[in-house]
Amino acid sequence: MSRDRIIQVERDILGKNERLAGDNRARFRADGVLAFNLVSSPGAGKTSLLVRAVVELKDSFPIGVIEGDQQTSNDAERIRATGVPAIQVNTGKGCHLDAAMVGAAYDRLPHLNGGVLFIENVGNLVCPAGFDLGEACKIVVFSTAEGEDKPLKYPDMFAASSLMLINKIDLLPVLSFDLARTIEFARRVNPQIEVLTVSARTGEGFAAFYAWIRKQSEKMKPVDMATAG
Ligand SMILES: Nc1nc2c(ncn2[C@@H]2O[C@H](COP(=O)(O)OP(=O)(O)O)[C@@H](O)[C@H]2O)c(=O)[nH]1
Ligand SMILES: [Mg+2]
Ligand SMILES: [Zn+2]
């Protein structure tokens, strides 16, 4: 294929994804569902974070999870073991979820009206940044074992995310991880990014994460017509 033809095919794929992401976003809005797209490199702790979060939040509002991985249904099984519905999407050779996959998986979840949909993307700090799934925002999970400079090496992902969850904070005593430097690098590529430190293992920092989720749901609520203007 010529270079021009490759560029045209990429444009077509991204254009189609944008349209389907818009459809997903409209459906989530109509259902009053707040959707988060969790991205990270493999092993940063997305599933561990979700397992803890869904256990601690599932009595407050409806929750559903869409799990993306190239192979296996291990992660969906870890979520389902908590009693929360989860749909596994296997991307095979694919290295990211797209809006069509998320739309089809959402059809298979029970109604989540007024609740939260967590989408765990394929572990990859590169192309999931370019694929809108219709989420309210992306959350990049970054662990203390990965090295401070990753926000500079993979800037698109940190630029596309609203929140950086720095996970495995329990490992700080045994690592030479410079937290302040990591935050500085992330803010260099995205001055607006919010940052929370957590440990999926101990639960440290999760209360602040839940407060952040509640703040996002307040933002989503339609303007109260009785009090507006
Ligand atoms: N020490 C520590 N280990 C963690 C933490 N979160 C996840 N892990 C471990 O990191 C590994 C990868 O976690 P997983 O949730 O599967 O990551 P994912 O690939 O991003 O979904 C597992 O061995 C987890 O037990 C944490 O906060 N602290
Ligand atoms: Mg996982
Ligand atoms: Zn990809």
Coordinates of N, CA and C and ligand atoms in Angstrom, one line a residue:
M1 N 0.8 -1.2 0.0 CA 0.0 0.0 0.0 C 0.9 1.3 0.0
S2 N 0.5 2.2 -0.7 CA 1.2 3.5 -0.7 C 1.0 4.2 0.6
R3 N 1.9 5.2 0.9 CA 1.8 5.9 2.1 C 0.5 6.7 2.2
D4 N 0.1 7.3 1.0 CA -1.2 8.1 1.0 C -2.4 7.2 1.3
R5 N -2.3 6.0 0.7 CA -3.4 5.0 0.9 C -3.5 4.6 2.4
I6 N -2.4 4.4 3.0 CA -2.3 4.0 4.5 C -2.9 5.2 5.3
I7 N -2.5 6.4 5.0 CA -3.1 7.5 5.7 C -4.6 7.6 5.6
Q8 N -5.1 7.4 4.3 CA -6.5 7.4 4.1 C -7.2 6.4 4.9
V9 N -6.7 5.2 4.9 CA -7.3 4.1 5.7 C -7.4 4.4 7.2
E10 N -6.3 5.0 7.7 CA -6.2 5.4 9.1 C -7.3 6.5 9.4
R11 N -7.4 7.4 8.4 CA -8.5 8.5 8.6 C -9.9 7.9 8.7
D12 N -10.1 6.9 7.8 CA -11.4 6.3 7.7 C -11.7 5.5 9.0
I13 N -10.7 4.8 9.5 CA -10.9 4.0 10.8 C -11.2 5.0 11.9
L14 N -10.4 6.1 12.0 CA -10.6 7.0 13.1 C -11.9 7.7 13.0
G15 N -12.3 8.1 11.7 CA -13.6 8.8 11.5 C -14.8 7.9 11.9
K16 N -14.7 6.7 11.5 CA -15.8 5.7 11.9 C -15.9 5.6 13.4
N17 N -14.7 5.5 14.0 CA -14.7 5.3 15.5 C -15.3 6.6 16.2
E18 N -14.9 7.8 15.7 CA -15.5 9.0 16.2 C -17.0 9.0 16.2
R19 N -17.6 8.5 15.1 CA -19.1 8.5 15.0 C -19.7 7.5 16.0
L20 N -19.0 6.3 16.1 CA -19.6 5.3 17.0 C -19.4 5.8 18.5
A21 N -18.3 6.5 18.7 CA -18.0 7.0 20.1 C -19.1 8.0 20.5
G22 N -19.5 8.8 19.5 CA -20.6 9.8 19.7 C -21.9 9.1 20.0
D23 N -22.1 8.0 19.3 CA -23.4 7.2 19.6 C -23.3 6.6 21.1
N24 N -22.2 6.1 21.4 CA -22.0 5.6 22.8 C -22.2 6.7 23.8
R25 N -21.6 7.8 23.6 CA -21.7 8.9 24.5 C -23.2 9.4 24.7
A26 N -23.9 9.4 23.6 CA -25.4 9.8 23.6 C -26.1 8.7 24.4
R27 N -25.8 7.5 24.3 CA -26.5 6.4 25.0 C -26.2 6.5 26.5
F28 N -24.9 6.7 26.8 CA -24.5 6.8 28.3 C -25.3 8.0 28.9
R29 N -25.3 9.1 28.1 CA -26.0 10.3 28.7 C -27.5 10.0 28.9
A30 N -28.1 9.4 27.9 CA -29.5 9.1 28.0 C -29.8 8.2 29.2
D31 N -28.9 7.3 29.5 CA -29.1 6.4 30.6 C -28.6 6.9 31.9
G32 N -28.0 8.1 31.9 CA -27.4 8.7 33.1 C -26.2 7.9 33.6
V33 N -25.5 7.3 32.7 CA -24.3 6.5 33.1 C -23.0 7.3 32.9
L34 N -22.2 7.2 33.9 CA -20.9 7.9 33.9 C -19.9 6.8 33.5
A35 N -19.2 7.0 32.4 CA -18.3 6.0 31.9 C -16.8 6.5 32.0
F36 N -16.0 5.6 32.5 CA -14.6 5.9 32.7 C -13.8 4.9 31.9
N37 N -12.8 5.4 31.1 CA -11.9 4.5 30.3 C -10.6 4.5 31.0
L38 N -10.2 3.3 31.6 CA -9.0 3.1 32.3 C -7.9 2.6 31.4
V39 N -6.8 3.3 31.4 CA -5.7 3.0 30.5 C -4.4 2.9 31.3
S40 N -3.5 2.1 30.9 CA -2.2 1.9 31.5 C -1.4 1.0 30.7
S41 N -0.1 0.8 31.2 CA 0.7 -0.3 30.6 C 0.2 -1.6 31.3
P42 N 0.6 -2.8 30.8 CA 0.2 -4.0 31.4 C 0.7 -4.1 32.8
G43 N -0.1 -4.5 33.8 CA 0.4 -4.7 35.1 C 0.4 -3.5 36.1
A44 N -0.1 -2.4 35.6 CA -0.1 -1.2 36.5 C -1.1 -1.3 37.7
G45 N -2.1 -2.2 37.4 CA -3.0 -2.5 38.5 C -4.5 -2.1 38.3
K46 N -4.8 -2.0 37.0 CA -6.2 -1.6 36.6 C -7.2 -2.5 37.2
T47 N -7.0 -3.8 37.0 CA -8.0 -4.8 37.5 C -8.1 -4.8 39.0
S48 N -6.9 -4.8 39.6 CA -6.9 -4.8 41.1 C -7.6 -3.5 41.7
L49 N -7.4 -2.4 41.1 CA -8.1 -1.1 41.5 C -9.6 -1.3 41.3
L50 N -10.0 -1.9 40.2 CA -11.4 -2.0 39.9 C -12.1 -3.0 40.9
V51 N -11.4 -4.1 41.2 CA -12.0 -5.1 42.1 C -12.2 -4.4 43.4
R52 N -11.3 -3.6 43.9 CA -11.5 -3.0 45.2 C -12.6 -1.9 45.1
A53 N -12.6 -1.1 44.0 CA -13.6 0.0 43.9 C -15.0 -0.6 43.7
V54 N -15.2 -1.6 42.9 CA -16.6 -2.1 42.7 C -17.1 -2.7 44.0
V55 N -16.2 -3.4 44.8 CA -16.7 -4.0 46.1 C -17.2 -2.9 47.0
E56 N -16.4 -1.8 47.0 CA -16.7 -0.7 48.0 C -17.8 0.3 47.5
L57 N -18.1 0.2 46.2 CA -19.1 1.2 45.7 C -20.4 0.5 45.2
K58 N -20.4 -0.8 45.1 CA -21.6 -1.4 44.4 C -22.9 -1.3 45.2
D59 N -22.9 -1.0 46.5 CA -24.1 -0.8 47.2 C -24.6 0.6 47.1
S60 N -23.8 1.5 46.5 CA -24.2 2.9 46.4 C -24.9 3.2 45.1
F61 N -24.5 2.6 44.0 CA -25.1 2.8 42.7 C -24.8 1.6 41.8
P62 N -25.6 1.4 40.6 CA -25.3 0.3 39.7 C -23.9 0.5 39.1
I63 N -23.2 -0.6 39.0 CA -21.9 -0.6 38.3 C -21.8 -1.8 37.3
G64 N -21.2 -1.5 36.2 CA -20.9 -2.5 35.2 C -19.4 -2.3 34.7
V65 N -18.8 -3.4 34.3 CA -17.4 -3.3 33.8 C -17.3 -3.9 32.5
I66 N -16.5 -3.3 31.6 CA -16.1 -3.9 30.3 C -14.6 -4.1 30.4
E67 N -14.2 -5.3 30.2 CA -12.8 -5.7 30.3 C -12.2 -5.9 28.9
G68 N -11.2 -5.3 28.5 CA -10.5 -5.5 27.3 C -9.1 -6.1 27.5
D69 N -8.9 -7.2 26.8 CA -7.6 -7.9 26.8 C -7.4 -8.6 25.4
Q70 N -6.2 -8.9 25.0 CA -6.0 -9.6 23.8 C -6.6 -11.0 23.9
Q71 N -6.4 -11.6 25.0 CA -6.8 -13.0 25.2 C -7.3 -13.2 26.6
T72 N -8.0 -14.3 26.9 CA -8.5 -14.7 28.2 C -9.6 -13.9 28.8
S73 N -10.4 -14.5 29.7 CA -11.5 -13.8 30.4 C -11.1 -13.7 31.8
N74 N -9.8 -13.7 32.2 CA -9.4 -13.7 33.6 C -9.9 -12.4 34.3
D75 N -9.8 -11.3 33.6 CA -10.1 -10.0 34.3 C -11.6 -9.9 34.6
A76 N -12.4 -10.3 33.6 CA -13.9 -10.3 33.8 C -14.3 -11.2 34.9
E77 N -13.6 -12.4 35.0 CA -13.9 -13.3 36.1 C -13.6 -12.7 37.4
R78 N -12.4 -12.0 37.5 CA -12.1 -11.3 38.8 C -13.1 -10.3 39.2
I79 N -13.7 -9.6 38.2 CA -14.8 -8.6 38.6 C -16.0 -9.4 39.0
R80 N -16.4 -10.4 38.2 CA -17.7 -11.1 38.4 C -17.7 -11.8 39.8
A81 N -16.5 -12.2 40.3 CA -16.4 -12.8 41.6 C -16.9 -11.9 42.7
T82 N -16.9 -10.6 42.4 CA -17.4 -9.6 43.4 C -18.9 -9.4 43.3
G83 N -19.6 -10.1 42.3 CA -21.0 -9.9 42.1 C -21.4 -8.8 41.2
V84 N -20.4 -8.1 40.6 CA -20.7 -7.0 39.7 C -20.6 -7.6 38.2
P85 N -21.6 -7.2 37.4 CA -21.5 -7.7 36.0 C -20.3 -7.2 35.2
A86 N -19.7 -8.1 34.4 CA -18.6 -7.7 33.6 C -18.6 -8.5 32.3
I87 N -18.3 -7.8 31.2 CA -18.2 -8.4 29.9 C -16.8 -8.3 29.4
Q88 N -16.3 -9.5 29.0 CA -14.9 -9.5 28.5 C -14.9 -9.3 27.0
V89 N -14.1 -8.4 26.5 CA -13.9 -8.3 25.1 C -12.5 -8.7 24.8
N90 N -12.3 -9.7 23.9 CA -11.0 -10.1 23.4 C -10.7 -9.5 22.1
T91 N -9.6 -8.7 22.0 CA -9.2 -8.0 20.8 C -8.3 -8.8 19.9
G92 N -7.9 -10.0 20.3 CA -7.1 -10.9 19.5 C -5.8 -10.2 19.2
K93 N -5.5 -9.9 17.9 CA -4.3 -9.2 17.5 C -4.3 -7.7 17.9
G94 N -5.6 -7.2 18.1 CA -5.7 -5.8 18.4 C -5.2 -5.3 19.7
C95 N -4.7 -4.1 19.7 CA -4.0 -3.6 20.9 C -4.7 -2.5 21.6
H96 N -6.0 -2.3 21.3 CA -6.9 -1.3 22.0 C -8.3 -1.7 21.8
L97 N -9.2 -1.1 22.7 CA -10.6 -1.2 22.5 C -11.0 -0.1 21.5
D98 N -12.1 -0.4 20.7 CA -12.7 0.7 19.9 C -14.1 0.9 20.3
A99 N -14.7 2.0 19.8 CA -16.1 2.3 20.2 C -17.1 1.3 19.8
A100 N -16.9 0.6 18.7 CA -17.8 -0.5 18.3 C -17.8 -1.6 19.3
M101 N -16.7 -2.0 19.8 CA -16.6 -3.1 20.8 C -17.3 -2.7 22.0
V102 N -17.1 -1.5 22.4 CA -17.7 -1.0 23.7 C -19.2 -0.9 23.6
G103 N -19.7 -0.4 22.4 CA -21.1 -0.4 22.2 C -21.8 -1.8 22.3
A104 N -21.1 -2.8 21.6 CA -21.7 -4.1 21.6 C -21.6 -4.7 23.0
A105 N -20.6 -4.4 23.8 CA -20.4 -5.0 25.1 C -21.5 -4.3 26.1
Y106 N -21.7 -3.0 25.9 CA -22.7 -2.3 26.7 C -24.1 -2.9 26.5
D107 N -24.4 -3.3 25.3 CA -25.7 -4.0 25.0 C -25.9 -5.2 25.9
R108 N -24.8 -5.9 26.2 CA -24.9 -7.2 26.9 C -24.9 -7.0 28.5
L109 N -24.6 -5.7 28.9 CA -24.7 -5.5 30.4 C -26.1 -5.2 30.8
P110 N -26.5 -5.5 32.1 CA -27.8 -5.1 32.6 C -27.9 -3.5 32.6
H111 N -29.1 -3.0 32.7 CA -29.2 -1.5 32.8 C -28.5 -1.0 34.0
L112 N -27.7 0.1 33.7 CA -26.9 0.7 34.8 C -27.4 2.1 35.1
N113 N -28.7 2.4 34.8 CA -29.2 3.8 34.9 C -28.8 4.5 36.2
G114 N -28.2 5.6 36.0 CA -27.8 6.4 37.2 C -26.5 5.9 37.8
G115 N -25.8 5.0 37.1 CA -24.6 4.3 37.7 C -23.4 4.6 36.9
V116 N -22.4 3.7 37.1 CA -21.0 3.9 36.6 C -20.6 2.7 35.7
L117 N -20.1 3.0 34.6 CA -19.5 2.0 33.7 C -18.0 2.2 33.7
F118 N -17.2 1.2 34.2 CA -15.8 1.2 34.1 C -15.3 0.4 32.9
I119 N -14.5 1.0 32.0 CA -14.0 0.2 30.9 C -12.5 0.1 31.1
E120 N -12.0 -1.2 31.2 CA -10.6 -1.4 31.4 C -10.0 -1.7 30.0
N121 N -9.2 -0.8 29.5 CA -8.7 -0.9 28.1 C -7.6 -1.9 28.1
V122 N -7.1 -2.3 26.9 CA -6.0 -3.2 26.8 C -4.7 -2.5 27.3
G123 N -3.9 -3.2 28.0 CA -2.7 -2.6 28.6 C -1.7 -2.2 27.5
N124 N -1.6 -0.8 27.4 CA -0.8 -0.3 26.3 C -0.9 1.2 26.4
L125 N 0.3 1.9 26.5 CA 0.3 3.3 26.8 C 0.2 4.1 25.5
V126 N 0.1 3.5 24.3 CA 0.2 4.2 23.1 C -1.2 4.4 22.4
C127 N -1.7 3.4 21.6 CA -2.8 3.7 20.8 C -4.2 3.9 21.5
P128 N -4.4 3.3 22.7 CA -5.7 3.6 23.3 C -5.9 5.1 23.5
A129 N -4.8 5.9 23.5 CA -5.0 7.4 23.6 C -5.8 8.0 22.4
G130 N -5.7 7.3 21.2 CA -6.3 7.9 20.0 C -7.7 7.4 19.8
F131 N -8.2 6.4 20.6 CA -9.5 5.9 20.3 C -10.5 6.3 21.4
D132 N -11.4 7.2 21.1 CA -12.5 7.7 21.9 C -13.5 6.5 22.0
L133 N -13.9 6.2 23.2 CA -14.9 5.1 23.4 C -16.3 5.6 23.7
G134 N -16.4 7.0 23.9 CA -17.6 7.6 24.3 C -17.6 7.9 25.8
E135 N -16.4 7.7 26.5 CA -16.3 7.8 27.9 C -16.4 9.3 28.3
A136 N -16.8 9.5 29.6 CA -16.7 10.9 30.2 C -15.3 11.3 30.2
C137 N -14.4 10.5 30.6 CA -13.0 10.8 30.6 C -12.1 9.6 30.8
K138 N -10.8 9.7 30.4 CA -9.8 8.7 30.6 C -9.1 8.8 31.9
I139 N -8.9 7.7 32.5 CA -8.1 7.7 33.8 C -6.8 6.9 33.5
V140 N -5.7 7.5 33.6 CA -4.4 6.7 33.4 C -3.9 6.2 34.7
V141 N -3.8 4.9 34.8 CA -3.2 4.3 36.0 C -1.7 4.1 35.8
F142 N -1.0 4.6 36.7 CA 0.5 4.5 36.5 C 1.1 4.0 37.8
S143 N 2.0 3.0 37.8 CA 2.4 2.5 39.0 C 3.8 2.9 39.4
T144 N 4.1 2.9 40.7 CA 5.4 3.4 41.1 C 6.6 2.6 40.6
A145 N 6.3 1.4 40.0 CA 7.4 0.5 39.6 C 7.8 0.8 38.1
E146 N 7.1 1.8 37.5 CA 7.3 2.0 36.0 C 8.4 3.0 35.6
G147 N 8.8 3.9 36.6 CA 9.8 4.9 36.2 C 9.2 6.2 35.9
E148 N 9.8 7.3 36.5 CA 9.2 8.6 36.5 C 9.0 9.2 35.1
D149 N 9.8 8.7 34.1 CA 9.8 9.5 32.9 C 8.8 9.0 31.9
K150 N 7.9 8.1 32.2 CA 6.9 7.6 31.2 C 6.0 8.7 30.7
P151 N 5.6 9.6 31.6 CA 4.7 10.7 31.0 C 5.4 11.4 29.9
L152 N 6.7 11.6 29.9 CA 7.4 12.2 28.8 C 7.6 11.3 27.6
K153 N 7.7 10.0 27.9 CA 7.9 9.0 26.8 C 6.6 8.7 26.0
Y154 N 5.5 8.8 26.8 CA 4.2 8.5 26.2 C 3.2 9.6 26.4
P155 N 3.6 10.8 25.9 CA 2.8 12.0 26.3 C 1.4 12.0 25.8
D156 N 1.1 11.3 24.7 CA -0.3 11.4 24.2 C -1.3 10.8 25.3
M157 N -0.9 9.8 25.9 CA -1.8 9.2 26.9 C -2.0 10.1 28.1
F158 N -1.0 10.7 28.6 CA -1.1 11.6 29.7 C -1.8 12.9 29.3
A159 N -1.7 13.3 28.1 CA -2.4 14.5 27.6 C -3.9 14.2 27.5
A160 N -4.2 13.0 27.1 CA -5.6 12.6 26.9 C -6.4 12.3 28.2
S161 N -5.7 12.1 29.3 CA -6.3 11.7 30.5 C -6.7 12.8 31.5
S162 N -7.8 12.7 32.1 CA -8.2 13.8 33.1 C -7.6 13.5 34.5
L163 N -7.4 12.2 34.8 CA -6.9 11.9 36.1 C -5.7 10.9 36.0
M164 N -4.7 11.1 36.7 CA -3.6 10.1 36.8 C -3.7 9.5 38.2
L165 N -3.9 8.1 38.3 CA -3.9 7.4 39.5 C -2.6 6.8 39.7
I166 N -1.8 7.2 40.6 CA -0.5 6.6 40.9 C -0.7 5.5 41.8
N167 N -0.6 4.3 41.3 CA -0.9 3.1 42.1 C 0.4 2.4 42.7
K168 N 0.2 1.5 43.6 CA 1.3 0.7 44.2 C 2.1 1.7 45.1
I169 N 1.4 2.6 45.8 CA 2.1 3.6 46.6 C 2.7 2.9 47.8
D170 N 2.1 1.7 48.1 CA 2.7 0.9 49.3 C 4.1 0.4 49.0
L171 N 4.5 0.4 47.7 CA 5.9 0.0 47.4 C 6.9 1.1 47.5
L172 N 6.5 2.3 47.8 CA 7.5 3.4 47.9 C 8.7 3.1 48.7
P173 N 8.5 2.5 49.9 CA 9.7 2.3 50.8 C 10.8 1.4 50.2
V174 N 10.4 0.5 49.2 CA 11.4 -0.3 48.6 C 11.9 0.1 47.2
L175 N 11.3 1.2 46.8 CA 11.7 1.7 45.4 C 12.3 3.0 45.5
S176 N 13.1 3.4 44.5 CA 13.6 4.8 44.5 C 12.8 5.5 43.5
F177 N 11.5 5.7 43.8 CA 10.5 6.3 42.9 C 10.4 7.8 43.3
D178 N 10.5 8.7 42.4 CA 10.4 10.1 42.8 C 9.0 10.6 42.4
L179 N 8.1 10.7 43.4 CA 6.7 11.0 43.1 C 6.6 12.4 42.6
A180 N 7.3 13.4 43.2 CA 7.2 14.8 42.8 C 7.6 15.0 41.3
R181 N 8.7 14.3 41.0 CA 9.2 14.4 39.6 C 8.2 13.8 38.6
T182 N 7.6 12.7 38.9 CA 6.5 12.1 38.1 C 5.4 13.0 37.8
I183 N 4.9 13.6 38.9 CA 3.8 14.6 38.8 C 4.2 15.8 37.9
E184 N 5.4 16.2 38.1 CA 5.9 17.4 37.4 C 6.0 17.0 35.9
F185 N 6.4 15.8 35.5 CA 6.5 15.4 34.1 C 5.1 15.3 33.5
A186 N 4.2 14.7 34.3 CA 2.8 14.6 33.8 C 2.2 15.9 33.6
R187 N 2.4 16.9 34.5 CA 1.8 18.2 34.3 C 2.5 19.0 33.2
R188 N 3.7 18.6 32.8 CA 4.4 19.2 31.7 C 3.7 18.9 30.4
V189 N 3.2 17.7 30.3 CA 2.4 17.3 29.1 C 0.9 17.7 29.2
N190 N 0.4 17.8 30.4 CA -1.0 18.1 30.6 C -1.1 18.9 31.9
P191 N -1.1 20.2 31.8 CA -1.1 21.0 33.0 C -2.4 20.8 33.9
Q192 N -3.5 20.3 33.2 CA -4.8 20.2 33.9 C -4.9 18.8 34.6
I193 N -4.0 17.9 34.4 CA -4.3 16.5 34.9 C -4.4 16.5 36.4
E194 N -5.4 15.8 36.9 CA -5.5 15.7 38.3 C -4.7 14.4 38.8
V195 N -4.2 14.4 40.0 CA -3.3 13.3 40.4 C -3.8 12.8 41.8
L196 N -3.9 11.5 41.9 CA -4.2 10.9 43.2 C -3.3 9.7 43.4
T197 N -2.8 9.5 44.6 CA -2.0 8.4 44.9 C -2.8 7.3 45.6
V198 N -2.7 6.1 45.2 CA -3.5 5.0 45.8 C -2.6 3.7 45.9
S199 N -3.2 2.8 46.7 CA -2.7 1.4 46.7 C -3.9 0.5 46.6
A200 N -4.0 -0.2 45.5 CA -5.1 -1.2 45.4 C -4.9 -2.3 46.4
R201 N -3.7 -2.5 46.9 CA -3.4 -3.5 47.8 C -3.9 -3.2 49.2
T202 N -3.6 -2.0 49.7 CA -4.0 -1.6 51.1 C -5.2 -0.8 51.1
G203 N -5.6 -0.2 50.0 CA -6.8 0.7 50.0 C -6.5 2.2 50.3
E204 N -5.2 2.4 50.6 CA -4.8 3.8 50.8 C -5.2 4.7 49.6
G205 N -5.8 5.9 49.9 CA -6.1 6.8 48.8 C -7.4 6.6 48.1
F206 N -8.1 5.5 48.4 CA -9.4 5.2 47.7 C -10.5 6.2 48.0
A207 N -10.6 6.7 49.3 CA -11.6 7.6 49.6 C -11.6 8.8 48.8
A208 N -10.4 9.3 48.5 CA -10.2 10.5 47.6 C -10.6 10.1 46.2
F209 N -10.3 8.9 45.7 CA -10.7 8.5 44.4 C -12.3 8.5 44.3
Y210 N -12.9 8.0 45.3 CA -14.4 7.9 45.3 C -15.0 9.3 45.3
A211 N -14.4 10.2 46.1 CA -14.8 11.6 46.1 C -14.7 12.2 44.7
W212 N -13.6 11.9 44.0 CA -13.4 12.4 42.6 C -14.5 11.9 41.7
I213 N -14.8 10.6 41.8 CA -15.9 10.0 41.0 C -17.2 10.7 41.3
R214 N -17.5 11.0 42.6 CA -18.7 11.7 42.9 C -18.7 13.1 42.3
K215 N -17.6 13.8 42.3 CA -17.5 15.1 41.7 C -17.8 15.0 40.2
Q216 N -17.3 14.0 39.5 CA -17.6 13.9 38.1 C -19.1 13.7 37.9
S217 N -19.7 12.9 38.7 CA -21.2 12.7 38.5 C -22.0 14.0 38.8
E218 N -21.5 14.8 39.7 CA -22.1 16.1 39.9 C -22.0 17.0 38.6
K219 N -20.9 16.9 38.0 CA -20.6 17.7 36.8 C -21.6 17.2 35.7
M220 N -21.9 15.9 35.7 CA -22.7 15.3 34.6 C -24.2 15.7 34.7
K221 N -24.6 16.0 35.9 CA -26.1 16.2 36.1 C -26.5 17.4 35.3
P222 N -27.7 17.2 34.6 CA -28.3 18.4 33.9 C -28.6 19.5 34.8
V223 N -28.5 20.7 34.2 CA -28.8 21.9 35.0 C -30.2 21.8 35.6
D224 N -30.3 22.2 36.8 CA -31.6 22.1 37.5 C -32.4 23.3 37.0
M225 N -33.5 22.9 36.2 CA -34.3 24.0 35.6 C -35.0 24.9 36.6
A226 N -35.3 24.3 37.7 CA -36.1 25.1 38.7 C -35.2 26.3 39.2
T227 N -33.9 26.0 39.3 CA -33.1 27.1 39.9 C -32.2 27.8 38.9
A228 N -32.3 27.3 37.6 CA -31.4 28.0 36.6 C -31.9 29.4 36.3
G229 N -30.9 30.2 36.0 CA -31.1 31.6 35.5 C -32.2 32.3 36.2
Ligands
LIG1 N1 2.2 -4.0 45.8 C1 1.1 -3.8 45.1 N2 0.8 -4.6 44.1 C2 -0.2 -4.3 43.3 C3 -1.0 -3.2 43.5 N3 -2.0 -3.1 42.5 C4 -1.8 -4.2 41.8 N4 -0.7 -4.9 42.2 C5 -0.2 -6.2 41.6 O1 0.2 -5.9 40.3 C6 0.0 -7.0 39.4 C7 -0.8 -6.5 38.2 O2 -2.1 -6.1 38.7 P1 -3.4 -6.1 37.7 O3 -4.5 -5.5 38.5 O4 -3.6 -7.4 37.0 O5 -2.9 -5.0 36.6 P2 -3.5 -4.7 35.1 O6 -2.8 -5.4 34.1 O7 -3.3 -3.2 35.0 O8 -5.0 -5.0 35.2 C8 -0.7 -8.0 40.3 O9 0.3 -9.0 40.7 C9 -1.2 -7.3 41.4 O10 -1.4 -8.0 42.6 C10 -0.7 -2.3 44.6 O11 -1.4 -1.3 44.9 N5 0.4 -2.6 45.3
MG2 MG -6.2 -6.2 33.9
ZN3 ZN -4.0 -0.4 19.3

